[in-house]
Short mmCIF file of C-alpha atoms in Angstrom, two decimals:
data_model
loop_
_atom_site.label_atom_id
_atom_site.label_comp_id
_atom_site.label_asym_id
_atom_site.label_seq_id
_atom_site.Cartn_x
_atom_site.Cartn_y
_atom_site.Cartn_z
CA UNK Z 1 0.00 0.00 0.00
CA UNK Z 2 2.77 2.42 0.86
CA UNK Z 3 5.35 2.61 -1.89
CA UNK Z 4 7.71 4.82 0.07
CA UNK Z 5 7.73 2.58 3.10
CA UNK Z 6 11.11 0.86 3.68
CA UNK Z 7 11.82 -2.44 5.40
CA UNK Z 8 13.11 -0.73 8.51
CA UNK Z 9 9.95 1.31 8.84
CA UNK Z 10 7.83 -1.79 8.34
CA UNK Z 11 9.78 -3.62 11.01
CA UNK Z 12 9.46 -0.66 13.38
CA UNK Z 13 5.75 -0.46 12.67
CA UNK Z 14 5.32 -4.16 13.43
CA UNK Z 15 7.24 -3.82 16.68
CA UNK Z 16 5.04 -0.92 17.73
CA UNK Z 17 1.90 -2.84 16.82
CA UNK Z 18 3.11 -5.86 18.80
CA UNK Z 19 3.98 -3.84 21.90
CA UNK Z 20 0.61 -2.03 21.74
CA UNK Z 21 -1.42 -4.95 20.52
CA UNK Z 22 -3.89 -4.71 23.38
CA UNK Z 23 -4.60 -1.03 22.56
CA UNK Z 24 -5.21 -1.66 18.86
CA UNK Z 25 -6.99 -4.95 19.15
CA UNK Z 26 -10.15 -3.32 20.46
CA UNK Z 27 -10.47 -1.08 17.39
CA UNK Z 28 -12.65 -2.45 14.57
CA UNK Z 29 -10.80 -3.29 11.40
CA UNK Z 30 -13.40 -1.38 9.40
CA UNK Z 31 -12.55 1.75 11.38
CA UNK Z 32 -8.82 1.32 10.68
CA UNK Z 33 -9.45 0.68 6.98
CA UNK Z 34 -11.67 3.77 6.75
CA UNK Z 35 -8.97 5.94 8.33
CA UNK Z 36 -6.35 4.53 6.00
CA UNK Z 37 -8.58 5.07 2.99
CA UNK Z 38 -9.21 8.67 4.01
CA UNK Z 39 -5.48 9.16 4.42
CA UNK Z 40 -4.86 7.86 0.89
CA UNK Z 41 -7.52 10.25 -0.45
CA UNK Z 42 -5.93 13.27 1.19
CA UNK Z 43 -2.39 12.38 0.14
CA UNK Z 44 -3.05 14.04 -3.23
CA UNK Z 45 -5.05 16.94 -1.73
CA UNK Z 46 -2.49 19.64 -2.73
CA UNK Z 47 -2.74 18.61 -6.39
CA UNK Z 48 -6.54 18.47 -6.20
CA UNK Z 49 -6.66 21.87 -4.53
CA UNK Z 50 -4.36 23.26 -7.23
CA UNK Z 51 -6.82 22.01 -9.85
CA UNK Z 52 -9.70 23.60 -7.90
CA UNK Z 53 -7.76 26.88 -7.71
CA UNK Z 54 -7.21 26.87 -11.48
CA UNK Z 55 -10.92 26.31 -12.02
CA UNK Z 56 -11.71 29.24 -9.75
CA UNK Z 57 -9.41 31.52 -11.73
CA UNK Z 58 -10.43 30.16 -15.13
CA UNK Z 59 -14.10 30.85 -14.46
CA UNK Z 60 -13.44 34.18 -12.78
CA UNK Z 61 -13.84 36.22 -15.98
CA UNK Z 62 -14.62 39.52 -14.32
CA UNK Z 63 -11.72 39.30 -11.84
CA UNK Z 64 -14.14 39.89 -8.96
CA UNK Z 65 -16.06 37.70 -6.53
CA UNK Z 66 -17.44 34.38 -7.78
CA UNK Z 67 -21.24 34.29 -8.26
CA UNK Z 68 -23.52 31.32 -7.79
CA UNK Z 69 -23.51 30.08 -11.40
CA UNK Z 70 -19.72 30.25 -11.60
CA UNK Z 71 -19.40 28.35 -8.31
CA UNK Z 72 -21.68 25.63 -9.71
CA UNK Z 73 -19.47 25.39 -12.81
CA UNK Z 74 -16.36 25.10 -10.63
CA UNK Z 75 -18.00 22.36 -8.54
CA UNK Z 76 -19.02 20.43 -11.66
CA UNK Z 77 -15.46 20.63 -13.01
CA UNK Z 78 -14.00 19.29 -9.71
CA UNK Z 79 -17.01 17.28 -8.59
CA UNK Z 80 -15.21 13.99 -8.03
CA UNK Z 81 -12.39 15.51 -5.97
CA UNK Z 82 -14.73 17.63 -3.84
CA UNK Z 83 -17.03 14.69 -3.16
CA UNK Z 84 -14.08 12.60 -2.04
CA UNK Z 85 -12.53 15.27 0.19
CA UNK Z 86 -15.57 17.17 1.52
CA UNK Z 87 -18.35 14.57 0.99
CA UNK Z 88 -20.58 17.24 -0.60
CA UNK Z 89 -23.20 15.92 -2.99
CA UNK Z 90 -24.03 18.91 -5.21
CA UNK Z 91 -22.98 22.42 -6.08
CA UNK Z 92 -25.85 24.10 -4.23
CA UNK Z 93 -24.74 22.62 -0.92
CA UNK Z 94 -21.17 23.60 -1.72
CA UNK Z 95 -22.18 27.21 -2.34
CA UNK Z 96 -24.50 27.43 0.68
CA UNK Z 97 -21.83 26.09 3.03
CA UNK Z 98 -19.11 28.53 2.04
CA UNK Z 99 -21.19 31.64 1.30
CA UNK Z 100 -20.90 32.88 4.87
CA UNK Z 101 -22.38 36.36 4.38
CA UNK Z 102 -25.24 35.11 2.15
CA UNK Z 103 -24.64 37.75 -0.48
CA UNK Z 104 -24.76 35.41 -3.47
CA UNK Z 105 -21.01 35.58 -4.08
CA UNK Z 106 -17.94 33.75 -2.88
CA UNK Z 107 -15.61 36.56 -1.94
CA UNK Z 108 -11.86 36.17 -1.51
CA UNK Z 109 -12.02 34.97 2.11
CA UNK Z 110 -14.73 32.46 1.28
CA UNK Z 111 -12.70 31.05 -1.59
CA UNK Z 112 -9.71 30.56 0.72
CA UNK Z 113 -12.08 29.06 3.29
CA UNK Z 114 -12.67 26.10 0.95
CA UNK Z 115 -8.97 25.18 1.02
CA UNK Z 116 -8.68 25.87 4.76
CA UNK Z 117 -11.53 23.46 5.53
CA UNK Z 118 -9.87 20.79 3.36
CA UNK Z 119 -6.65 21.34 5.31
CA UNK Z 120 -8.51 21.01 8.65
CA UNK Z 121 -10.07 17.73 7.51
CA UNK Z 122 -6.60 16.53 6.50
CA UNK Z 123 -5.35 17.43 9.99
CA UNK Z 124 -8.18 15.42 11.56
CA UNK Z 125 -7.34 12.40 9.41
CA UNK Z 126 -3.64 12.80 10.28
CA UNK Z 127 -4.49 12.75 14.01
CA UNK Z 128 -6.54 9.58 13.50
CA UNK Z 129 -3.62 7.97 11.62
CA UNK Z 130 -1.42 8.83 14.57
CA UNK Z 131 -3.90 7.24 16.96
CA UNK Z 132 -3.92 3.97 15.04
CA UNK Z 133 -0.10 4.15 14.87
CA UNK Z 134 0.17 4.48 11.09
CA UNK Z 135 3.27 6.65 11.30
CA UNK Z 136 4.46 6.52 7.71
CA UNK Z 137 1.10 7.60 6.22
CA UNK Z 138 0.91 10.17 9.02
CA UNK Z 139 4.28 11.63 8.02
CA UNK Z 140 3.30 11.66 4.35
CA UNK Z 141 -0.02 13.33 5.11
CA UNK Z 142 1.68 15.95 7.30
CA UNK Z 143 3.99 16.72 4.40
CA UNK Z 144 0.93 17.17 2.18
CA UNK Z 145 -0.64 19.44 4.83
CA UNK Z 146 2.43 21.66 4.91
CA UNK Z 147 2.48 21.79 1.11
CA UNK Z 148 -1.18 22.80 1.09
CA UNK Z 149 -0.48 25.48 3.70
CA UNK Z 150 2.17 26.98 1.43
CA UNK Z 151 -0.24 26.84 -1.51
CA UNK Z 152 -2.99 28.51 0.53
CA UNK Z 153 -0.52 31.23 1.47
CA UNK Z 154 0.22 31.80 -2.23
CA UNK Z 155 -3.48 31.72 -3.14
CA UNK Z 156 -4.45 34.34 -0.59
CA UNK Z 157 -1.52 36.52 -1.65
CA UNK Z 158 -2.68 36.39 -5.28
CA UNK Z 159 -6.21 37.42 -4.29
CA UNK Z 160 -4.87 40.06 -1.94
CA UNK Z 161 -2.63 41.58 -4.59
CA UNK Z 162 -5.56 41.67 -6.99
CA UNK Z 163 -7.54 43.68 -4.44
CA UNK Z 164 -4.57 45.93 -3.74
CA UNK Z 165 -4.10 46.65 -7.45
CA UNK Z 166 -7.76 47.58 -7.73
CA UNK Z 167 -7.36 49.84 -4.67
CA UNK Z 168 -4.38 51.60 -6.25
CA UNK Z 169 -6.27 52.05 -9.52
CA UNK Z 170 -9.31 53.32 -7.59
CA UNK Z 171 -7.11 55.81 -5.75
CA UNK Z 172 -5.73 57.02 -9.08
CA UNK Z 173 -9.26 57.32 -10.44
CA UNK Z 174 -10.18 59.41 -7.39
CA UNK Z 175 -7.24 61.68 -8.19
CA UNK Z 176 -8.40 62.02 -11.80
CA UNK Z 177 -11.92 62.76 -10.58
CA UNK Z 178 -10.59 65.49 -8.32
CA UNK Z 179 -8.63 66.94 -11.24
CA UNK Z 180 -11.73 66.83 -13.47
CA UNK Z 181 -13.76 68.56 -10.75
CA UNK Z 182 -10.99 71.13 -10.38
CA UNK Z 183 -10.87 71.76 -14.14
CA UNK Z 184 -14.64 72.07 -14.28
CA UNK Z 185 -14.78 74.44 -11.30
CA UNK Z 186 -12.17 76.84 -12.68
CA UNK Z 187 -13.50 76.53 -16.20
CA UNK Z 188 -16.82 77.77 -14.84
CA UNK Z 189 -14.98 80.51 -12.92
CA UNK Z 190 -13.27 81.74 -16.07
CA UNK Z 191 -16.47 81.52 -18.10
CA UNK Z 192 -18.29 83.58 -15.47
CA UNK Z 193 -15.40 86.05 -15.43
CA UNK Z 194 -15.52 86.37 -19.23
CA UNK Z 195 -19.26 86.99 -19.12
CA UNK Z 196 -18.85 89.60 -16.38
CA UNK Z 197 -16.01 91.16 -18.36
CA UNK Z 198 -18.17 91.50 -21.46
CA UNK Z 199 -21.05 92.88 -19.43
CA UNK Z 200 -18.90 95.50 -17.71
CA UNK Z 201 -17.34 96.58 -21.00
CA UNK Z 202 -20.78 96.84 -22.62
CA UNK Z 203 -22.05 98.87 -19.67
CA UNK Z 204 -19.06 101.21 -19.94
CA UNK Z 205 -19.54 101.63 -23.70
CA UNK Z 206 -23.23 102.34 -23.21
CA UNK Z 207 -22.43 104.90 -20.54
CA UNK Z 208 -19.89 106.63 -22.78
CA UNK Z 209 -22.34 106.73 -25.66
CA UNK Z 210 -24.88 108.38 -23.39
CA UNK Z 211 -22.33 110.97 -22.27
CA UNK Z 212 -21.37 111.69 -25.89
CA UNK Z 213 -25.03 112.09 -26.80
CA UNK Z 214 -25.55 114.48 -23.90
CA UNK Z 215 -22.54 116.53 -25.03
CA UNK Z 216 -23.82 116.74 -28.60
CA UNK Z 217 -27.24 117.83 -27.36
CA UNK Z 218 -25.57 120.47 -25.22
CA UNK Z 219 -23.40 121.76 -28.08
CA UNK Z 220 -26.33 121.91 -30.49
CA UNK Z 221 -28.13 124.51 -28.38
CA UNK Z 222 -27.99 128.30 -29.36
CA UNK Z 223 -26.58 129.25 -26.01
CA UNK Z 224 -23.41 127.44 -26.89
CA UNK Z 225 -22.92 129.55 -30.03
CA UNK Z 226 -23.30 132.78 -28.05
CA UNK Z 227 -20.36 131.90 -25.88
CA UNK Z 228 -18.04 132.86 -28.79
CA UNK Z 229 -18.50 136.66 -29.33
CA UNK Z 230 -17.19 138.84 -32.21
CA UNK Z 231 -14.46 141.43 -31.62
CA UNK Z 232 -15.36 144.88 -30.22
CA UNK Z 233 -13.68 146.63 -33.17
CA UNK Z 234 -16.41 145.26 -35.43
CA UNK Z 235 -19.07 146.95 -33.35
CA UNK Z 236 -17.14 150.25 -33.42
CA UNK Z 237 -16.88 150.11 -37.20
CA UNK Z 238 -20.59 149.43 -37.49
CA UNK Z 239 -21.34 152.49 -35.29
CA UNK Z 240 -18.98 154.70 -37.30
CA UNK Z 241 -20.52 153.50 -40.55
CA UNK Z 242 -23.96 154.53 -39.33
CA UNK Z 243 -22.72 157.95 -38.22
CA UNK Z 244 -20.95 158.60 -41.51
CA UNK Z 245 -23.98 157.53 -43.48
CA UNK Z 246 -26.08 160.05 -41.52
CA UNK Z 247 -23.74 162.88 -42.43
CA UNK Z 248 -23.93 161.76 -46.07
CA UNK Z 249 -20.24 161.50 -46.41
CA UNK Z 250 -20.41 159.08 -49.27
CA UNK Z 251 -16.77 158.32 -49.82
CA UNK Z 252 -16.05 157.77 -46.18
CA UNK Z 253 -19.20 155.70 -45.84
CA UNK Z 254 -18.16 153.50 -48.76
CA UNK Z 255 -14.72 152.98 -47.23
CA UNK Z 256 -16.27 152.11 -43.88
CA UNK Z 257 -18.76 149.73 -45.57
CA UNK Z 258 -15.99 148.01 -47.54
CA UNK Z 259 -13.82 147.64 -44.50
CA UNK Z 260 -16.83 146.53 -42.46
CA UNK Z 261 -17.73 143.81 -44.96
CA UNK Z 262 -14.22 142.44 -44.90
CA UNK Z 263 -14.19 142.63 -41.13
CA UNK Z 264 -17.60 140.92 -40.80
CA UNK Z 265 -16.58 138.15 -43.16
CA UNK Z 266 -13.34 137.50 -41.31
CA UNK Z 267 -15.04 137.74 -37.94
CA UNK Z 268 -17.78 135.36 -39.06
CA UNK Z 269 -15.18 132.85 -40.19
CA UNK Z 270 -13.24 133.32 -36.97
CA UNK Z 271 -16.33 132.80 -34.82
CA UNK Z 272 -17.34 129.71 -36.79
CA UNK Z 273 -13.85 128.24 -36.51
CA UNK Z 274 -13.72 129.07 -32.80
CA UNK Z 275 -17.05 127.39 -32.25
CA UNK Z 276 -15.97 124.33 -34.23
CA UNK Z 277 -12.69 124.18 -32.33
CA UNK Z 278 -14.53 124.49 -29.06
CA UNK Z 279 -16.91 121.66 -29.99
CA UNK Z 280 -14.07 119.46 -31.22
CA UNK Z 281 -11.99 120.17 -28.15
CA UNK Z 282 -14.87 119.18 -25.85
CA UNK Z 283 -15.47 116.03 -27.86
CA UNK Z 284 -11.77 115.20 -27.89
CA UNK Z 285 -11.57 115.79 -24.18
CA UNK Z 286 -14.56 113.52 -23.58
CA UNK Z 287 -13.10 110.86 -25.87
CA UNK Z 288 -9.78 110.99 -24.02
CA UNK Z 289 -11.67 110.66 -20.79
CA UNK Z 290 -13.60 107.69 -22.18
CA UNK Z 291 -10.43 106.07 -23.48
CA UNK Z 292 -8.76 106.51 -20.13
CA UNK Z 293 -11.78 105.01 -18.36
CA UNK Z 294 -11.78 102.05 -20.75
CA UNK Z 295 -8.06 101.48 -20.26
CA UNK Z 296 -8.50 101.62 -16.49
CA UNK Z 297 -11.40 99.17 -16.69
CA UNK Z 298 -9.45 96.75 -18.89
CA UNK Z 299 -6.43 97.01 -16.61
CA UNK Z 300 -8.64 96.31 -13.61
CA UNK Z 301 -10.22 93.32 -15.35
CA UNK Z 302 -6.82 92.04 -16.42
CA UNK Z 303 -5.62 92.35 -12.84
CA UNK Z 304 -8.60 90.36 -11.63
CA UNK Z 305 -7.86 87.72 -14.26
CA UNK Z 306 -4.23 87.51 -13.13
CA UNK Z 307 -5.39 87.11 -9.53
CA UNK Z 308 -7.71 84.32 -10.63
CA UNK Z 309 -4.85 82.62 -12.50
CA UNK Z 310 -2.59 82.93 -9.44
CA UNK Z 311 -5.31 81.40 -7.30
CA UNK Z 312 -5.73 78.67 -9.93
CA UNK Z 313 -2.01 77.89 -9.88
CA UNK Z 314 -1.86 77.75 -6.06
CA UNK Z 315 -4.86 75.45 -5.76
CA UNK Z 316 -3.57 73.31 -8.63
CA UNK Z 317 -0.23 72.76 -6.88
CA UNK Z 318 -2.01 71.97 -3.60
CA UNK Z 319 -4.31 69.53 -5.40
CA UNK Z 320 -1.39 67.74 -7.06
CA UNK Z 321 0.14 67.22 -3.62
CA UNK Z 322 -3.18 66.05 -2.18
CA UNK Z 323 -3.67 63.53 -4.98
CA UNK Z 324 -0.45 61.72 -4.15
CA UNK Z 325 -0.67 62.39 -0.43
CA UNK Z 326 -1.94 58.94 0.59
CA UNK Z 327 -0.20 56.82 -2.05
CA UNK Z 328 2.76 56.02 0.18
CA UNK Z 329 0.47 55.37 3.11
CA UNK Z 330 -1.67 52.96 1.09
CA UNK Z 331 1.41 51.10 -0.19
CA UNK Z 332 2.82 50.93 3.34
CA UNK Z 333 -0.42 49.51 4.79
CA UNK Z 334 -0.75 47.05 1.91
CA UNK Z 335 2.86 45.93 2.25
CA UNK Z 336 2.49 45.49 6.01
CA UNK Z 337 -0.77 43.53 5.60
CA UNK Z 338 0.83 41.34 2.92
CA UNK Z 339 3.84 40.53 5.08
CA UNK Z 340 1.67 39.78 8.10
CA UNK Z 341 -0.61 37.51 6.06
CA UNK Z 342 2.32 35.61 4.53
CA UNK Z 343 3.97 35.24 7.93
CA UNK Z 344 0.68 34.10 9.42
CA UNK Z 345 0.07 31.58 6.65
CA UNK Z 346 3.56 30.12 6.92
CA UNK Z 347 3.79 29.86 10.72
CA UNK Z 348 0.35 29.78 12.33
CA UNK Z 349 -0.48 26.20 11.34
CA UNK Z 350 2.85 24.88 12.57
CA UNK Z 351 2.59 26.86 15.80
CA UNK Z 352 -0.87 25.44 16.49
CA UNK Z 353 0.40 21.90 15.94
CA UNK Z 354 3.37 22.50 18.24
CA UNK Z 355 1.05 23.90 20.90
CA UNK Z 356 -1.30 20.94 20.62
CA UNK Z 357 1.60 18.51 20.71
CA UNK Z 358 3.01 20.20 23.83
CA UNK Z 359 -0.41 20.08 25.47
CA UNK Z 360 -0.75 16.35 24.82
CA UNK Z 361 2.79 15.70 26.04
CA UNK Z 362 2.17 17.63 29.24
CA UNK Z 363 -1.06 15.73 29.78
CA UNK Z 364 0.69 12.38 29.32
CA UNK Z 365 3.56 13.35 31.63
CA UNK Z 366 1.16 14.62 34.27
CA UNK Z 367 -1.01 11.54 34.04
CA UNK Z 368 2.09 9.32 34.35
CA UNK Z 369 3.23 11.19 37.45
CA UNK Z 370 -0.18 10.86 39.08
CA UNK Z 371 -0.26 7.12 38.76
CA UNK Z 372 2.30 4.63 37.62
CA UNK Z 373 -0.28 1.90 37.16
CA UNK Z 374 -1.86 2.30 33.73
CA UNK Z 375 -5.61 1.94 33.59
CA UNK Z 376 -7.19 0.22 30.63
CA UNK Z 377 -8.70 2.73 28.24
CA UNK Z 378 -12.07 1.98 26.79
CA UNK Z 379 -11.87 2.48 23.09
CA UNK Z 380 -14.81 3.77 21.19
CA UNK Z 381 -16.02 1.08 18.80
CA UNK Z 382 -17.87 3.51 16.60
CA UNK Z 383 -16.99 3.83 12.98
CA UNK Z 384 -14.74 6.51 11.53
CA UNK Z 385 -17.61 8.58 10.19
CA UNK Z 386 -19.41 8.52 13.56
CA UNK Z 387 -16.25 9.59 15.39
CA UNK Z 388 -15.75 12.47 12.99
CA UNK Z 389 -19.30 13.74 13.49
CA UNK Z 390 -19.56 13.20 17.23
CA UNK Z 391 -20.69 16.37 18.95
CA UNK Z 392 -23.09 17.08 21.82
CA UNK Z 393 -25.00 19.50 19.59
CA UNK Z 394 -25.00 17.45 16.40
CA UNK Z 395 -28.51 17.04 15.05
CA UNK Z 396 -30.04 13.78 13.98
CA UNK Z 397 -28.74 13.44 10.42
CA UNK Z 398 -29.78 10.90 7.88
CA UNK Z 399 -27.23 10.54 5.11
CA UNK Z 400 -23.47 10.75 4.99
CA UNK Z 401 -23.78 13.98 2.98
CA UNK Z 402 -25.75 15.56 5.80
CA UNK Z 403 -23.12 14.41 8.29
CA UNK Z 404 -20.35 15.84 6.11
CA UNK Z 405 -22.16 19.18 5.80
CA UNK Z 406 -22.63 19.27 9.57
CA UNK Z 407 -18.93 18.57 10.11
CA UNK Z 408 -17.97 21.42 7.77
CA UNK Z 409 -20.32 23.77 9.62
CA UNK Z 410 -18.70 22.76 12.91
CA UNK Z 411 -15.22 23.42 11.52
CA UNK Z 412 -16.30 26.83 10.25
CA UNK Z 413 -18.00 27.64 13.55
CA UNK Z 414 -14.93 26.71 15.62
CA UNK Z 415 -12.74 28.97 13.43
CA UNK Z 416 -9.65 26.97 14.23
CA UNK Z 417 -8.37 27.49 10.70
CA UNK Z 418 -6.08 30.34 9.62
CA UNK Z 419 -8.07 33.45 8.68
CA UNK Z 420 -6.43 35.99 6.40
CA UNK Z 421 -9.13 38.70 6.28
CA UNK Z 422 -8.58 39.58 2.64
CA UNK Z 423 -11.94 41.21 1.95
CA UNK Z 424 -13.13 43.86 4.38
CA UNK Z 425 -15.88 46.46 4.39
CA UNK Z 426 -15.75 49.92 5.90
CA UNK Z 427 -18.70 52.03 6.97
CA UNK Z 428 -21.30 49.24 7.04
CA UNK Z 429 -24.14 49.38 9.56
CA UNK Z 430 -22.98 47.55 12.66
CA UNK Z 431 -25.37 45.09 14.34
CA UNK Z 432 -26.34 45.39 17.99
CA UNK Z 433 -24.19 42.42 19.01
CA UNK Z 434 -21.16 43.67 17.00
CA UNK Z 435 -17.76 42.48 18.12
CA UNK Z 436 -14.48 43.91 16.93
CA UNK Z 437 -12.91 41.90 14.12
CA UNK Z 438 -9.60 40.20 14.97
CA UNK Z 439 -7.82 42.09 12.21
CA UNK Z 440 -8.93 45.36 13.83
CA UNK Z 441 -7.90 44.19 17.28
CA UNK Z 442 -4.45 43.29 15.93
CA UNK Z 443 -4.00 46.82 14.59
CA UNK Z 444 -4.56 46.27 10.86
CA UNK Z 445 -5.00 49.70 9.26
CA UNK Z 446 -6.70 48.47 6.11
CA UNK Z 447 -9.88 50.28 7.13
CA UNK Z 448 -7.84 53.47 6.70
CA UNK Z 449 -7.44 52.60 3.01
CA UNK Z 450 -11.15 51.84 2.72
CA UNK Z 451 -11.95 55.20 4.29
CA UNK Z 452 -9.67 56.97 1.80
CA UNK Z 453 -11.30 55.14 -1.13
CA UNK Z 454 -14.86 55.74 0.13
CA UNK Z 455 -14.94 59.13 -1.65
CA UNK Z 456 -14.94 57.43 -5.06
CA UNK Z 457 -17.75 58.78 -7.20
CA UNK Z 458 -20.19 56.61 -9.06
CA UNK Z 459 -20.54 56.73 -12.80
CA UNK Z 460 -23.59 58.91 -13.61
CA UNK Z 461 -24.71 56.27 -16.12
CA UNK Z 462 -24.71 53.63 -13.34
CA UNK Z 463 -27.04 55.62 -11.06
CA UNK Z 464 -30.71 54.82 -11.51
CA UNK Z 465 -32.83 57.97 -11.95
CA UNK Z 466 -35.81 58.70 -9.75
CA UNK Z 467 -39.25 57.74 -11.05
CA UNK Z 468 -40.40 61.36 -10.78
CA UNK Z 469 -37.66 62.34 -13.24
CA UNK Z 470 -38.95 59.92 -15.87
CA UNK Z 471 -42.47 61.39 -16.17
CA UNK Z 472 -43.91 64.87 -16.58
CA UNK Z 473 -46.89 66.42 -14.78
CA UNK Z 474 -49.31 64.56 -17.07
CA UNK Z 475 -47.58 61.23 -16.33
CA UNK Z 476 -46.18 61.04 -19.82
CA UNK Z 477 -42.80 59.40 -20.20
CA UNK Z 478 -39.97 61.83 -20.88
CA UNK Z 479 -37.39 61.20 -23.55
CA UNK Z 480 -34.20 61.01 -21.53
CA UNK Z 481 -32.12 59.71 -24.39
CA UNK Z 482 -32.08 63.05 -26.22
CA UNK Z 483 -31.23 65.13 -23.13
CA UNK Z 484 -28.73 62.84 -21.42
CA UNK Z 485 -25.20 63.09 -22.76
CA UNK Z 486 -23.28 60.03 -23.78
CA UNK Z 487 -20.03 58.94 -22.20
CA UNK Z 488 -18.10 60.08 -25.28
CA UNK Z 489 -19.61 63.56 -25.13
CA UNK Z 490 -18.82 63.85 -21.43
CA UNK Z 491 -15.24 62.79 -22.11
CA UNK Z 492 -14.87 65.40 -24.86
CA UNK Z 493 -16.19 68.10 -22.53
CA UNK Z 494 -13.74 67.09 -19.81
CA UNK Z 495 -10.84 67.19 -22.29
CA UNK Z 496 -11.93 70.62 -23.49
CA UNK Z 497 -12.03 72.02 -19.95
CA UNK Z 498 -8.71 70.38 -19.10
CA UNK Z 499 -7.04 71.90 -22.18
CA UNK Z 500 -8.42 75.35 -21.34
CA UNK Z 501 -7.11 75.24 -17.74
CA UNK Z 502 -3.72 73.91 -18.81
CA UNK Z 503 -3.39 76.82 -21.27
CA UNK Z 504 -4.14 79.24 -18.44
CA UNK Z 505 -1.49 77.57 -16.31
CA UNK Z 506 1.05 77.90 -19.15
CA UNK Z 507 0.20 81.61 -19.44
CA UNK Z 508 1.02 82.07 -15.76
CA UNK Z 509 4.51 80.63 -16.26
CA UNK Z 510 5.43 83.09 -19.05
#
């Protein structure tokens, strides 16, 4: 039966069986054969578990938790091995036993739980082989157990790293979301500023046009023309011309009239030019005033824009630091959790076995010291399956599959297996009888990562709209397809806003 068993080991085994013949003679042969058969089944458990692990990964298309249908497919692919090792009849029982949170998925911890329960059953069979003094199969099975422990440690690390990669990508997505929100916020700021700029310039232009109109109305009045008076000499000549004409001094009157005409013509031209110059000077003065006001307004608006760009640059630099602020912390927590899990997977099983072995040795030594006369021990003549399922709380089961399911439930309830706590949830509603998780008691800071990642936004296309948004006041269905933007349009808008803000940042550097 045992190909690796040498003649010396056979001889030693026979000697042990002869010296303890009275202890083994009371055990039924069927019981011993059942234990040996179970030991042979579990000898190849690491290879069978490796096949089961490959099926898990092959059917895990979405790289997330395993749903019910996928678990059924995995069970059907490894049905023979699982029935031999776990005594489970169908895939539904397999899924119900290991879906601890009843969420319809086998998460990472529940997938590792399958291999941990197989390892615990192997440990039980190894203890039974030790009791019936089958030391060579016991040693071989312990070697298989240690191999499976190493494999479980690798499996949980693969699942853990997959989660950690998704956490890093989620953290990067959060950073991109913050950048998109930042671009959108300042894009709206600049658009509002441009609108206000146009409005203020239009108001200033309108005000200047009104002032120019008021000036033209003022200059068009007759009172404005009277402000430019002719020279006094013209009035004297007119008076002299009248006096001369009264005395009928014709020649002198004609000279005065000639000179007066020339004087009136020149004076009329002078007055007209003076009036025109006065009007033009007032208009030019008002235009210079308007130009100065416009330059002051544009300078003020440009100063406000520069202040906005400076504020943009400051907040952008702060945001860039905030985006990468927790990256080192997340990597540190993940690295620490990974090392602790690997160390736990490699050493916890062996430490438990050493502790149990020391406990049994101390019990034997203490019992030997109490009495030197050995008392005959009454051996239980029950079968192997009955000894495996013996429990004061075990219900009345009918078939061997029911007994196997009950045994698995007991193993899960005792929680004597190594727990890695790969999948955790932060911020869930705590029940009244909540107890702190062991990973929290031990100081695992993974909840810190989950708190950091809890700000991740949902895709607007993944959020279900309210029923009131789908119908109008007359309960007619609204056409949301024409109003709701597609993902491509949203992406183009984000790129447009990003390009605009980056151009503003480049302007600030010049």
